[in-house]
CSV table of C-alpha atoms in Angstrom, one decimal:
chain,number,residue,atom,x,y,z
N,1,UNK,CA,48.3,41.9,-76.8
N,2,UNK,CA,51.7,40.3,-76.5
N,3,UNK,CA,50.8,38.9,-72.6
N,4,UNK,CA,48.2,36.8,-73.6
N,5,UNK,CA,49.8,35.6,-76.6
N,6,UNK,CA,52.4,34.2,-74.6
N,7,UNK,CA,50.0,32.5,-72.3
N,8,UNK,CA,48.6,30.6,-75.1
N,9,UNK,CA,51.8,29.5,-76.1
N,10,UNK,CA,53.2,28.3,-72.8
N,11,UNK,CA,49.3,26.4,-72.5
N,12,UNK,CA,49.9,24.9,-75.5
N,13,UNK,CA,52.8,23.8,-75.2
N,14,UNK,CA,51.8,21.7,-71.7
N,15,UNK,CA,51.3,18.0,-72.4
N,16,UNK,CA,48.3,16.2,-72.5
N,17,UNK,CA,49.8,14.4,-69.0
N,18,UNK,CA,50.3,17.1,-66.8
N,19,UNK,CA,47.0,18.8,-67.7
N,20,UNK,CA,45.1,14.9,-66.6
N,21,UNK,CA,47.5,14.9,-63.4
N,22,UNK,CA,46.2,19.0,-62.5
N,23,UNK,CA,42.6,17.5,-62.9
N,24,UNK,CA,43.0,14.6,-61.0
N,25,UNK,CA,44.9,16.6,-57.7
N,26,UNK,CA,41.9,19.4,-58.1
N,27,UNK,CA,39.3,16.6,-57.9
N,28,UNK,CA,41.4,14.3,-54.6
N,29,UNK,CA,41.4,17.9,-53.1
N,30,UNK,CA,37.8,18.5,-53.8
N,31,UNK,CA,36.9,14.8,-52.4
N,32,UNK,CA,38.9,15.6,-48.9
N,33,UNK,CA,37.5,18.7,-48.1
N,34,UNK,CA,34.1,16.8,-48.9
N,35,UNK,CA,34.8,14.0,-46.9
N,36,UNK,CA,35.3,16.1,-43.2
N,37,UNK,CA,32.3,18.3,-44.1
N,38,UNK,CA,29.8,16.0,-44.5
N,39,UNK,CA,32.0,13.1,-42.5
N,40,UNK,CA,31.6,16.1,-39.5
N,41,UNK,CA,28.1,16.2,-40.2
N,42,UNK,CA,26.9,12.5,-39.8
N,43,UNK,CA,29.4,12.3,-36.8
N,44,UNK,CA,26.9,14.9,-35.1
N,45,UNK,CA,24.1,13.5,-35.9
N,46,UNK,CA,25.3,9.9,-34.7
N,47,UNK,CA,25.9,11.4,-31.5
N,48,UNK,CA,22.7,13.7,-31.2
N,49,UNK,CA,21.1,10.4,-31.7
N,50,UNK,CA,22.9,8.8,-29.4
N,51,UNK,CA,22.1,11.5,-26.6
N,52,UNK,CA,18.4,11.4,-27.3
N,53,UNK,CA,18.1,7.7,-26.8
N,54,UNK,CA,20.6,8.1,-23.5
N,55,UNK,CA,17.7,10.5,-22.4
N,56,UNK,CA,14.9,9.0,-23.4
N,57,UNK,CA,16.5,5.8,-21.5
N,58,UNK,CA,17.0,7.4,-18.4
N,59,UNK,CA,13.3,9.2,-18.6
N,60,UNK,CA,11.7,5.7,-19.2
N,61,UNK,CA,13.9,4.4,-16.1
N,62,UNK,CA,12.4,7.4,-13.7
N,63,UNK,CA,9.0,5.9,-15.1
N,64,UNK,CA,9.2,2.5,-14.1
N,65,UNK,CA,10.8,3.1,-10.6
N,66,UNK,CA,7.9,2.0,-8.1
N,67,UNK,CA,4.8,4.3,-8.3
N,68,UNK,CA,1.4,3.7,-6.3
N,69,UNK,CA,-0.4,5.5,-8.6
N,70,UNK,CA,1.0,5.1,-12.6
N,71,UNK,CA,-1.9,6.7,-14.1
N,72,UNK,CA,-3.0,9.3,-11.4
N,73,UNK,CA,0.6,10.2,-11.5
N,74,UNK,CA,2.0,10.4,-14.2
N,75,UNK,CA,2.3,13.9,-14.9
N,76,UNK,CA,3.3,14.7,-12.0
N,77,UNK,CA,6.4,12.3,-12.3
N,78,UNK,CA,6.7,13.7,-15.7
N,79,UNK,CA,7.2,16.9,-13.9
N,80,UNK,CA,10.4,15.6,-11.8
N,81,UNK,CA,12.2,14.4,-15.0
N,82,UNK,CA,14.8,15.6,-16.8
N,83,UNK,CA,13.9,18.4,-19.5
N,84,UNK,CA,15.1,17.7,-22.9
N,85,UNK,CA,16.0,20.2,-25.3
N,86,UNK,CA,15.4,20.4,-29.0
N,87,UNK,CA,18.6,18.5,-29.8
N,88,UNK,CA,17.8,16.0,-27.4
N,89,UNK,CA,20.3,17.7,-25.1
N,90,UNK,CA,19.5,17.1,-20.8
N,91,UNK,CA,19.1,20.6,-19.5
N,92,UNK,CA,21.7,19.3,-16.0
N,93,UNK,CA,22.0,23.5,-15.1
N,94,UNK,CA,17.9,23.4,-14.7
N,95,UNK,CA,17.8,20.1,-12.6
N,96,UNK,CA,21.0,20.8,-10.6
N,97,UNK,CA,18.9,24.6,-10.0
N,98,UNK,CA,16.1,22.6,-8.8
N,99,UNK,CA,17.8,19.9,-6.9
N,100,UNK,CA,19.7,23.0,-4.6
N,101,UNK,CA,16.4,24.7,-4.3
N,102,UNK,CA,13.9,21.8,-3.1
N,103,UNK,CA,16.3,18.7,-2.4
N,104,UNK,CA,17.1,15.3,-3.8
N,105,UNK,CA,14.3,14.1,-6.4
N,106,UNK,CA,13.8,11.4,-3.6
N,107,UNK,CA,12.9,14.0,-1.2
N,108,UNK,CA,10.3,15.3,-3.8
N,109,UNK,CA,8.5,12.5,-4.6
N,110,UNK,CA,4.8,12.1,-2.9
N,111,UNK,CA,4.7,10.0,0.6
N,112,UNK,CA,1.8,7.5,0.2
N,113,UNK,CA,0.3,6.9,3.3
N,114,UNK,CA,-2.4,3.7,2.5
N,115,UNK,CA,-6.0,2.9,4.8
N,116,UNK,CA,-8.3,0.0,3.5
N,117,UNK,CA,-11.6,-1.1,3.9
N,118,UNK,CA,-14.1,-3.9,3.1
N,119,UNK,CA,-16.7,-1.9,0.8
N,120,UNK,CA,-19.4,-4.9,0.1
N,121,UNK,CA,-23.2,-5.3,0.4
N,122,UNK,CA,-23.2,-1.6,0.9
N,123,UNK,CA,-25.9,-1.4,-1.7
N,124,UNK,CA,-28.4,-2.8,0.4
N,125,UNK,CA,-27.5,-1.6,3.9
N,126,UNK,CA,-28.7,1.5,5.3
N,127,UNK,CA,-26.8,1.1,8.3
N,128,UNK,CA,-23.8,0.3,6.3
N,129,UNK,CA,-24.2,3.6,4.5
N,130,UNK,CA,-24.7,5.5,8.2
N,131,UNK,CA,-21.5,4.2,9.7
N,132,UNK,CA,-19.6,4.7,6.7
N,133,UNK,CA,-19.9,8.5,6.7
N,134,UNK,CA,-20.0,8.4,10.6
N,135,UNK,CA,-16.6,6.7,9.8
N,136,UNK,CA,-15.3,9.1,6.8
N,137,UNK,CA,-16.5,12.1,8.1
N,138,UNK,CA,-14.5,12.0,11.7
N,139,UNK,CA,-11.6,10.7,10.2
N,140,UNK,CA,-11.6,13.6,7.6
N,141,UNK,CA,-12.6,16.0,10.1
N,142,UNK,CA,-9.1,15.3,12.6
N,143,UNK,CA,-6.6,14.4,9.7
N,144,UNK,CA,-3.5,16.5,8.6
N,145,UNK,CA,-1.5,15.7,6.3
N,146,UNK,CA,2.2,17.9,5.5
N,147,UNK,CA,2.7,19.1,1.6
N,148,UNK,CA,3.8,15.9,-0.2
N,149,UNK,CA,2.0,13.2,1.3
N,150,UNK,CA,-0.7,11.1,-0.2
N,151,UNK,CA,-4.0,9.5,1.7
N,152,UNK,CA,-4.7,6.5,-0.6
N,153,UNK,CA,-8.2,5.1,0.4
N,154,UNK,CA,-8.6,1.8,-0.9
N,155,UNK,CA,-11.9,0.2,-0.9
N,156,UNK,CA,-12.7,-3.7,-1.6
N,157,UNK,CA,-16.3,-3.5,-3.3
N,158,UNK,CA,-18.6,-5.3,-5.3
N,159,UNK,CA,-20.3,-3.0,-8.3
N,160,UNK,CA,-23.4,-2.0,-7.2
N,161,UNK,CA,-21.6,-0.8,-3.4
N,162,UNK,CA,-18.8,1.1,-5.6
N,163,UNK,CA,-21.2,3.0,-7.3
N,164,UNK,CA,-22.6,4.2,-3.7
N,165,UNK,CA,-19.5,4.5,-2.6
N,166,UNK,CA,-18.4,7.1,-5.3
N,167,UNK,CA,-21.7,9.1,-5.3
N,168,UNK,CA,-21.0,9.3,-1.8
N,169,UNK,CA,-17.0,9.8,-1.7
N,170,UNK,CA,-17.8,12.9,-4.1
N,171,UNK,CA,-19.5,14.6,-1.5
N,172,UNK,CA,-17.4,13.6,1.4
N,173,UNK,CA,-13.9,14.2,0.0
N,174,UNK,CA,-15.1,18.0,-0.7
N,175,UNK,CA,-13.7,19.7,3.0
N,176,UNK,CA,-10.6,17.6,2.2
N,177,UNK,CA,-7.6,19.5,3.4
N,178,UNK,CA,-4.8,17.7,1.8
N,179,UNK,CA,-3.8,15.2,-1.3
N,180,UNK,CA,-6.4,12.3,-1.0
N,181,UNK,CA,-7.1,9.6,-3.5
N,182,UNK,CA,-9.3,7.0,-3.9
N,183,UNK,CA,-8.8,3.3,-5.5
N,184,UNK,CA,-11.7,0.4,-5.3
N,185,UNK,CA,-10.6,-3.0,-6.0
N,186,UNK,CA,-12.9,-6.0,-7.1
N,187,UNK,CA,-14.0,-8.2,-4.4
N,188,UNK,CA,-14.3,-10.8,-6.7
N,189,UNK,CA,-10.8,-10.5,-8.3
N,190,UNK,CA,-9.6,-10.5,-5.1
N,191,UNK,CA,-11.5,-13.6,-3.7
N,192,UNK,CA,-10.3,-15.1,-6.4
N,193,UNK,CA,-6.1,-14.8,-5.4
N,194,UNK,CA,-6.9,-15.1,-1.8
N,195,UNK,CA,-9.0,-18.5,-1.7
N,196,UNK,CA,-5.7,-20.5,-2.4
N,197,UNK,CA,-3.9,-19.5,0.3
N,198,UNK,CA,-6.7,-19.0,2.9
N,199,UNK,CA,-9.0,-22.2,1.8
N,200,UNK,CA,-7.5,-24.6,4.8
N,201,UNK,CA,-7.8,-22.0,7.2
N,202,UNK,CA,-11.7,-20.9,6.5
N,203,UNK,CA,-13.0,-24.0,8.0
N,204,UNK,CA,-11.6,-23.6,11.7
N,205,UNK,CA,-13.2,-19.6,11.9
N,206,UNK,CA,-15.7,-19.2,9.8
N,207,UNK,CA,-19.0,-20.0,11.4
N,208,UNK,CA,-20.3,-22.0,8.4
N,209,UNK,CA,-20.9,-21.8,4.5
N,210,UNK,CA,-22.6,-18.7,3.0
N,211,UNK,CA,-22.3,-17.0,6.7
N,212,UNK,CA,-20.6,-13.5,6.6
N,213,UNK,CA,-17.3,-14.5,7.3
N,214,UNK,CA,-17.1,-17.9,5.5
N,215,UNK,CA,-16.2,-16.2,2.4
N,216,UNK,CA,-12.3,-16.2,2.1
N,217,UNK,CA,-12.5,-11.9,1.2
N,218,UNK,CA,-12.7,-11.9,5.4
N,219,UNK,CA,-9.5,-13.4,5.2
N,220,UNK,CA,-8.0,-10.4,3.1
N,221,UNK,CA,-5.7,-9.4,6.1
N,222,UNK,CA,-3.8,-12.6,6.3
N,223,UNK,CA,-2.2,-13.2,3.1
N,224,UNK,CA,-2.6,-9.2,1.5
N,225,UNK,CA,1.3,-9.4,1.7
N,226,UNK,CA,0.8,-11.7,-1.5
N,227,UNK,CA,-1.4,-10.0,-3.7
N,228,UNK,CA,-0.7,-6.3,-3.4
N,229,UNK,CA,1.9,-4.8,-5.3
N,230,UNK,CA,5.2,-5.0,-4.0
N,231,UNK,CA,5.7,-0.9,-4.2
N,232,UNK,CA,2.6,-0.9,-1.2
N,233,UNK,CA,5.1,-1.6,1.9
N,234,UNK,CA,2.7,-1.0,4.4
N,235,UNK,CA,-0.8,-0.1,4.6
N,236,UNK,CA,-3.9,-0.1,7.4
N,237,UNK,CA,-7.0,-2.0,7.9
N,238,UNK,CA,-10.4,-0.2,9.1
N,239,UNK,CA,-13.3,-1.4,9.8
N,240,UNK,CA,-16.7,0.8,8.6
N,241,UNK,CA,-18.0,1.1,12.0
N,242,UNK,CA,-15.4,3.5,13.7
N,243,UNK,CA,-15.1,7.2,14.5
N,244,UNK,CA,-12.0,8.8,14.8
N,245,UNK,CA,-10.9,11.7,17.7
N,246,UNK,CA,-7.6,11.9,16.6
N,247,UNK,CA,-5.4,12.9,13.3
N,248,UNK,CA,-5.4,8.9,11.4
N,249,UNK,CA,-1.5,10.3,10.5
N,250,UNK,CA,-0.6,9.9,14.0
N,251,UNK,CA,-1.7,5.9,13.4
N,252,UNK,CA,0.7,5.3,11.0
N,253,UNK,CA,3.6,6.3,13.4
N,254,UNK,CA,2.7,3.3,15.2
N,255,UNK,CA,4.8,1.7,12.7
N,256,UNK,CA,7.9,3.2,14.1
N,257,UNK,CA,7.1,1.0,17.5
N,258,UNK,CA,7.2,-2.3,15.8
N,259,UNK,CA,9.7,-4.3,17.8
N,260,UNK,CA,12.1,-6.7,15.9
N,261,UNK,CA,10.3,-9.2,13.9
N,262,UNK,CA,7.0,-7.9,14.5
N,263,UNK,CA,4.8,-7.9,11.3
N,264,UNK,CA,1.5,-6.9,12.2
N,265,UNK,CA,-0.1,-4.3,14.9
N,266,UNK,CA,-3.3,-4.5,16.4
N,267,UNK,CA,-5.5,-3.8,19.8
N,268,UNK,CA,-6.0,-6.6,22.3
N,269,UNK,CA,-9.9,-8.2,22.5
N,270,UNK,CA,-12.1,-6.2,25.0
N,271,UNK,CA,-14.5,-8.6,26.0
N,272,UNK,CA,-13.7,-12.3,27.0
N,273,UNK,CA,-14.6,-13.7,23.6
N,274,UNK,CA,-11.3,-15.5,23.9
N,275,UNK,CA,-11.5,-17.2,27.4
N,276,UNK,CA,-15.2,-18.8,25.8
N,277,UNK,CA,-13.5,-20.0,22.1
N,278,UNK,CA,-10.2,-21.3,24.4
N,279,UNK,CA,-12.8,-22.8,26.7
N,280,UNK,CA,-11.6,-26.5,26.5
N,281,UNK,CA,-8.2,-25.8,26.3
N,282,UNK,CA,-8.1,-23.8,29.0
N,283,UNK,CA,-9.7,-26.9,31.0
N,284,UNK,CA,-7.0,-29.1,30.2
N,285,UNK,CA,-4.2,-26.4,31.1
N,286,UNK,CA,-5.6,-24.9,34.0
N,287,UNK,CA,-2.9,-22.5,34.7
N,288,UNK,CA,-2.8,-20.8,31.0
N,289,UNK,CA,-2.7,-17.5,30.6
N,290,UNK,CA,-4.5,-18.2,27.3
N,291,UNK,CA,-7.9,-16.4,27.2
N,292,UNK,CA,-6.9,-14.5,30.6
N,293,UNK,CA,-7.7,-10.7,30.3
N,294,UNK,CA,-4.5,-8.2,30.7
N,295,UNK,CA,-2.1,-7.4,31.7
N,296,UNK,CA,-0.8,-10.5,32.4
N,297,UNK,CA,-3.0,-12.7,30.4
N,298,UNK,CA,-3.6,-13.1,26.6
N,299,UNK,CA,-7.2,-12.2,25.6
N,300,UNK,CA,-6.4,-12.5,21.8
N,301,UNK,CA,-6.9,-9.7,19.4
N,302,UNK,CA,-9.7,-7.0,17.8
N,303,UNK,CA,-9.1,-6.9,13.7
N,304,UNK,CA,-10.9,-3.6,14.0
N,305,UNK,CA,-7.8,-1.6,13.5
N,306,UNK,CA,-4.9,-3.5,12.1
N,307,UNK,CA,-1.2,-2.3,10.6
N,308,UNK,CA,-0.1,-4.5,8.7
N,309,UNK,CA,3.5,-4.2,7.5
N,310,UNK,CA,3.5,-6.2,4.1
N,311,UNK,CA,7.3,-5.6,4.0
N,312,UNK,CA,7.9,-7.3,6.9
N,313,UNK,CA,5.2,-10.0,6.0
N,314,UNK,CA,6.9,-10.5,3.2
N,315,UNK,CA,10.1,-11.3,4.3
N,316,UNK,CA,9.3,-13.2,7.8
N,317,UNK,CA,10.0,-16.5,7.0
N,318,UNK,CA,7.8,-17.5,10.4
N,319,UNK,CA,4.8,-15.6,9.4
N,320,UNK,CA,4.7,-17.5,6.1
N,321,UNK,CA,4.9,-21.1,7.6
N,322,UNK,CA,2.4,-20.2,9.6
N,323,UNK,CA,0.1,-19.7,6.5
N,324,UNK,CA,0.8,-23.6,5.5
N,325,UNK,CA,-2.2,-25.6,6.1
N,326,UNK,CA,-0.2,-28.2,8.1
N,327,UNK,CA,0.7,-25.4,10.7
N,328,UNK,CA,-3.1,-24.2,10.6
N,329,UNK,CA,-4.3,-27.5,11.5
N,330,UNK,CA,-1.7,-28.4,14.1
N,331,UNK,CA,-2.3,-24.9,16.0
N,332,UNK,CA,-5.9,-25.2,16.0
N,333,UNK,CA,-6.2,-28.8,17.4
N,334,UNK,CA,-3.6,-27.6,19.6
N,335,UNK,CA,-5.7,-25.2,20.8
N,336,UNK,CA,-8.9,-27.0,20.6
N,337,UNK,CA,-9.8,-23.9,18.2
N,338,UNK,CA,-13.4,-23.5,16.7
N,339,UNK,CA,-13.8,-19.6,15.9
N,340,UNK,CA,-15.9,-17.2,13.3
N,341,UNK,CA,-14.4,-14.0,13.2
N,342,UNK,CA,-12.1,-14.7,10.5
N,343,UNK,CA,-8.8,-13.1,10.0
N,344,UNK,CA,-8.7,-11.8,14.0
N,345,UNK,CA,-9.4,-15.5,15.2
N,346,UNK,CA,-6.2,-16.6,13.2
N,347,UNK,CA,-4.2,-13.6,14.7
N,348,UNK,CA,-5.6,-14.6,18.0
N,349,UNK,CA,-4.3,-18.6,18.1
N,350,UNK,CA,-1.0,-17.8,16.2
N,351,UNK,CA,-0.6,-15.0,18.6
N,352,UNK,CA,-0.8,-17.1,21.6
N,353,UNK,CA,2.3,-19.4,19.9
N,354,UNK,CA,4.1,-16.8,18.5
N,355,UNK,CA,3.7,-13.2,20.2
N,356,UNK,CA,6.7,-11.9,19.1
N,357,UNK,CA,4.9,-11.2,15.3
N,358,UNK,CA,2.7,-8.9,16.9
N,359,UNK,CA,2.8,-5.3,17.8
N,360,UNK,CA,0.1,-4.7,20.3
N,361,UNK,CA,-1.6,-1.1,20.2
N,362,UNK,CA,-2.8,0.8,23.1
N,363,UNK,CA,-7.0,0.0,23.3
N,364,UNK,CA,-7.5,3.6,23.2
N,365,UNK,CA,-6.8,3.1,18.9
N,366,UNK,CA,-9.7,0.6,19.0
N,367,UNK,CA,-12.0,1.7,22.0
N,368,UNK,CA,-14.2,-1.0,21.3
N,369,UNK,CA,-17.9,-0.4,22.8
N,370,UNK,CA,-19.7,-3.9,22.5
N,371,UNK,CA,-20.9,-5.3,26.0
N,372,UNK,CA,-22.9,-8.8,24.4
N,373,UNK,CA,-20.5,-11.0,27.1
N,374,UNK,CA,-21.6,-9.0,30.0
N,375,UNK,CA,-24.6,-10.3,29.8
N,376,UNK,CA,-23.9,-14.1,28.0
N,377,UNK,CA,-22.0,-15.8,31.2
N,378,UNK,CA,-19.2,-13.4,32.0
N,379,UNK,CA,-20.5,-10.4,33.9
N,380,UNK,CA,-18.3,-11.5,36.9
N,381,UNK,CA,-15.2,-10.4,34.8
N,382,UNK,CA,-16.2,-8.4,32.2
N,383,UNK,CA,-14.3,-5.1,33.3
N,384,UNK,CA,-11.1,-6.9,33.8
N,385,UNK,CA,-11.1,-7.6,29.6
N,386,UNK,CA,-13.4,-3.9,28.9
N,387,UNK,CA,-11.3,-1.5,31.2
N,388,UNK,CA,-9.3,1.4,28.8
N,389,UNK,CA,-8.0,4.2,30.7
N,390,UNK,CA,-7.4,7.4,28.8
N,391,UNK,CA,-8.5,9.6,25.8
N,392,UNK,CA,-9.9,7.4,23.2
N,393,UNK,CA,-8.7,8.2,19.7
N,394,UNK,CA,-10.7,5.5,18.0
N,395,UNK,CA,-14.1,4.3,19.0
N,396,UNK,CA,-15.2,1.2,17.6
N,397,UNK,CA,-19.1,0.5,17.5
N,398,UNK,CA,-18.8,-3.8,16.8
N,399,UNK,CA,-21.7,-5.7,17.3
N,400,UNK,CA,-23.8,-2.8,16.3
N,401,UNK,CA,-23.4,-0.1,19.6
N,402,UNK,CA,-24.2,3.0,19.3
N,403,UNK,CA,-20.9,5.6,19.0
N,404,UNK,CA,-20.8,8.6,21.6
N,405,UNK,CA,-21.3,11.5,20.1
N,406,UNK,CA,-18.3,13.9,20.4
């Protein structure tokens, strides 16, 4: 009983300040030990934050880098990103894992190899429909493609011929051995972007208004560095009436022959189209080789089968100029040029200026078949222009001849 007597007394007897001063160090100590908990607290957060935007950043970056195919795509770029945990942490240990057990994510992404073709008026053309799955069926038949890479078909179609086309792509893509996708673009849309740049052009080959190569689509090959996406770098040109003998990979290799400066690849004429269209200038400069066949002469070119390297087109500062009306004009009455065969008659006469641009393919990628100048005024040298010696990995039925049958 005495003990807490005492207490009471020495309580009592402590003044009103000291007891305010005890409450106000309890309540400074309270408000520290406040302050680093839930100062701690926000300073994780703000951080966590910060890392999930960081991510987020990077993943959005991976996104935008060039893609052919955003849509078809994306989950499979998705795939190659970094995985992000719940905190919004980068999980480094899995992607360094799967770095060292397929290579660099560059290595992993899908190799794009591109093929187009004109797609229009299908609709209403039997024989159209015929040679296209004479074409598709051959070239699917020989192709092989390695894990990773990508056969983009593009086709340049009105409405009515896309709906054929896809009815008829369903069936034909079925014994499809490898990756192979499909993309149609609007003739119309396209017309549209090319008809400015080809416009001055159209009137020295084209054989005359509302004729099948008048419209400026004909003119795709010319300018296609300009309207397709920068992320396509190169890409080749069919025509519908071919049959393939060969793997179409082994086509695209022929990019790896382009010589400096060359932009574009393509087979030389087979018939001597070229000595008729140069016919008056080759009167006035008797010992041309313009028009002569090979191999020392220049018969001019087959748009049949054409490589086109739009990253090359696209930076060759000669190629361009040649696209200005003013050089147009000045080759062609240069030349004394009338053609119709579109985009291969401008290859030809800028071909016989400038060779250098071109890349020329062996005729055995574009066996062409037609013999209609045999028998219109040049039988005597026929041969010298239709002579291909050995196996043919492309036959080209033009001017409607019949394709040997494997």
């Amino acid at each position: 009983m005495g003990i807490p007597r005492l207490l009471s007394n020495a309580m009592a007897r402590v003044s009103t300040v000291r007891y305010y001063q005890l409450v106000l160090v309890i309540a400074a100590a309270l408000a520290v030990v406040a302050f680093y908990s839930f100062g701690s607290d926000r300073q994780n957060f703000s951080t966590t934050t910060k890392r999930i935007k960081e991510t987020h950043a990077s993943h959005n970056a991976n996104m935008n880098e060039g893609d052919l195919s955003p849509d078809t795509n994306a989950e499979q770029r998705d795939s190659k990103g970094a995985s992000v945990g719940e905190a919004g942490r980068t999980n480094t240990d899995s992607i360094n894992a799967a770095v060292k057990k397929t290579g660099t994510a560059e290595e992993q992404r899908p190799r794009y190899f591109h093929a187009l073709m004109m797609f229009t008026k299908v609709d209403t053309n039997q024989a159209l429909q015929q040679k296209f799955q004479v074409a598709m069926r051959s070239m699917l038949k020989h192709a092989r493609f390695e894990d990773g890479e990508v056969l983009t078909l593009h086709f340049v179609s009105d409405e009515p011929s896309r709906e054929i086309g896809e009815k008829m792509l369903e069936d034909l893509l079925q014994g499809a051995t490898f990756r192979c996708e499909v993309s149609f673009h609007n003739v119309k849309v396209l017309t549209e972007k090319l008809y400015p740049i080809v416009e001055a052009m159209q009137k020295h080959f084209s054989a005359g208004s509302g004729t099948y190569y008048s419209d400026a689509i004909f003119f795709l090959s010319v300018a296609m560095h300009r309207i397709m996406p920068a992320e396509i770098k190169r890409i080749v040109q069919l025509d519908l009436d071919l049959k393939y003998r060969t793997n179409i990979r082994e086509l695209f290799e022929q990019f790896n022959q382009f010589p400096a400066g060359a932009v574009i690849g393509i087979a030389r004429e087979m018939q001597p189209v070229y000595r008729h269209t140069f016919w008056a200038y080759r009167r006035e400069n008797p010992d041309s080789k313009v028009g002569d066949p090979p191999p020392g002469g220049s018969p001019g070119f087959n748009s049949g089968v054409m490589l086109l390297d739009l990253e090359a087109m696209r930076r060759s500062e000669p190629y361009n100029q040649l696209l200005e009306p003013r050089s147009v004009s000045r080759l062609a009455d240069k030349y004394r040029f009338q053609g119709h065969l579109g985009d291969q008659d401008f290859f030809t006469m800028i071909g016989m200026e400038h060779p250098s641009l071109f890349h020329v393919l062996d005729c055995a990628w574009n066996r062409q078949l037609c013999t209609w100048w045999k028998d219109h005024g040049y039988g005597d040298v026929f041969q010298l222009y239709y002579h291909c010696q050995g196996p043919v990995k492309i036959y080209h039925g033009n001017c409607n001849t019949p394709i040997p049958d494997d």
